[in-house]
Amino acid sequence: MENTNSYISGIGSYLPSQILTNKDLEKMVDTTDEWIVTRTGIKKRHISTKEEATSDLATKASLLAIEDAKISSEEIEMIIVATSTPDMMLPSTATRVQKNIGAKNASAFDISAACSGFIYGLSVAHQFIINGTMKNVLVVGAETLSKYVDWSDRNTSVLFGDGAGAAVVSRNNIGSKIIGFHLGANGNPPREWLMLAGSGSVNKAENILEEKKNFITMNGKEIFKFSVNILPSIITTVIKKYGLTIEDIDLVIPHQANRRIIEAAAERLNMPIQKLYINIDRRANTSAASIPIAMVDARRENMLNKEDIIVLAGFGAGLTWGSMLIQY
Ligand SMILES: CC(C)(COP(=O)(O)OP(=O)(O)OC[C@H]1O[C@@H](n2cnc3c(N)ncnc32)[C@H](O)[C@@H]1OP(=O)(O)O)[C@@H](O)C(=O)NCCC(=O)NCCS
């Protein structure tokens, strides 16, 4: 098999129609719109209905990405769903998406890498394309975090939202060329820094509700410190790795965790803030879905121009991180 290049040939996103504003949250917890906007940049978030599963959001984003790539579902050879809020522990959310979109020729599996999951997924897809074994791989980031938020906990409830974004990675020479990537992880810090313990092997299923293990818990200060360091670092690393400089970069599409984290990165990198895409005001933190949703939003706002050099950068629980360099 010959070595080839890989391209993001189509993207799509889906946000549930229900919207929860900061004003709505003021009625639910001891918080204010002013506090949330000042500390995070978030004004509102999309929330899935009781009936909407992560795979439902993922399916809608996937169909749009496949249409955008101008291929049929049957041409997809692999489906990778990055999520921390899967439909179930078993089977995978990806197999549900495979059924829903009719991708009968695709293998399917989930990736658990928190907010870095979409970049991890793109990097895996990239391998199957560049080594010539596949022509089209679908990568999805999808989350229904609202189902795992303790709505009485103001430390976490103001931060998260639901949504899905998808990308088709192809070898068809159409779309954004993947230049390269950088991935990393550090499992040493306490899991408690950012955790959704749930019904994993560590916790007895019968104690989950009583011990509130069904909710996201977070040490905001530690995660903030980690994030403000890792974001500029992974952007610089991937740029240097492929022989470029900060001046070569037209746009950074970072994971949307907190506006202040993105602003701190811009300052550290000496980049104008306009070069870092921000949509956290209306999307909040959608974890693995945040980067592909931001890609679609940025395109809609005409912020992506042909040949632009773009950095995608994700970081999150684990701890995990990943950055990718693409040429639009
Ligand atoms: C969560 C986060 C926004 C908190 O911001 P912060 O500036 O660190 O705020 P602090 O935790 O120091 O709290 C400051 C004060 O606001 C209060 N506060 C916390 N949450 C609040 C809320 N939702 N509304 C109003 N007040 C709140 C605190 O109780 C504290 O009050 P005190 O000074 O009287 O003790 C911030 O730490 C953060 O963004 N962390 C990273 C989160 C993240 O990105 N997670 C996902 C990573 S992928």
PDB file of N, CA and C in Angstrom, residues 26 60 173 207 236 254 262 324:
ATOM      1  N   GLU A  26     -29.480  31.085  37.511  1.00  0.00           N
ATOM      2  CA  GLU A  26     -29.626  31.906  38.739  1.00  0.00           C
ATOM      3  C   GLU A  26     -30.783  31.395  39.598  1.00  0.00           C
ATOM      4  N   LYS A  60     -26.793  12.953  14.190  1.00  0.00           N
ATOM      5  CA  LYS A  60     -27.163  14.152  13.415  1.00  0.00           C
ATOM      6  C   LYS A  60     -25.915  14.887  12.913  1.00  0.00           C
ATOM      7  N   ASN A 173      -7.979  14.084  -1.286  1.00  0.00           N
ATOM      8  CA  ASN A 173      -7.356  15.342  -1.717  1.00  0.00           C
ATOM      9  C   ASN A 173      -8.341  16.498  -1.815  1.00  0.00           C
ATOM     10  N   ASN A 207     -23.865   1.765  45.154  1.00  0.00           N
ATOM     11  CA  ASN A 207     -23.535   2.957  45.957  1.00  0.00           C
ATOM     12  C   ASN A 207     -23.457   4.250  45.140  1.00  0.00           C
ATOM     13  N   THR A 236       2.498  25.347  20.788  1.00  0.00           N
ATOM     14  CA  THR A 236       3.893  25.570  20.402  1.00  0.00           C
ATOM     15  C   THR A 236       4.545  24.261  19.939  1.00  0.00           C
ATOM     16  N   PRO A 254      -9.173  26.215  19.838  1.00  0.00           N
ATOM     17  CA  PRO A 254      -8.895  25.474  21.068  1.00  0.00           C
ATOM     18  C   PRO A 254     -10.164  24.859  21.663  1.00  0.00           C
ATOM     19  N   ILE A 262      -8.258  30.571  27.387  1.00  0.00           N
ATOM     20  CA  ILE A 262      -7.899  30.893  25.994  1.00  0.00           C
ATOM     21  C   ILE A 262      -7.181  32.240  25.938  1.00  0.00           C
ATOM     22  N   MET A 324      -3.303  19.434  16.774  1.00  0.00           N
ATOM     23  CA  MET A 324      -3.204  18.996  15.373  1.00  0.00           C
ATOM     24  C   MET A 324      -3.050  20.209  14.474  1.00  0.00           C
TER      25      MET A 324
END
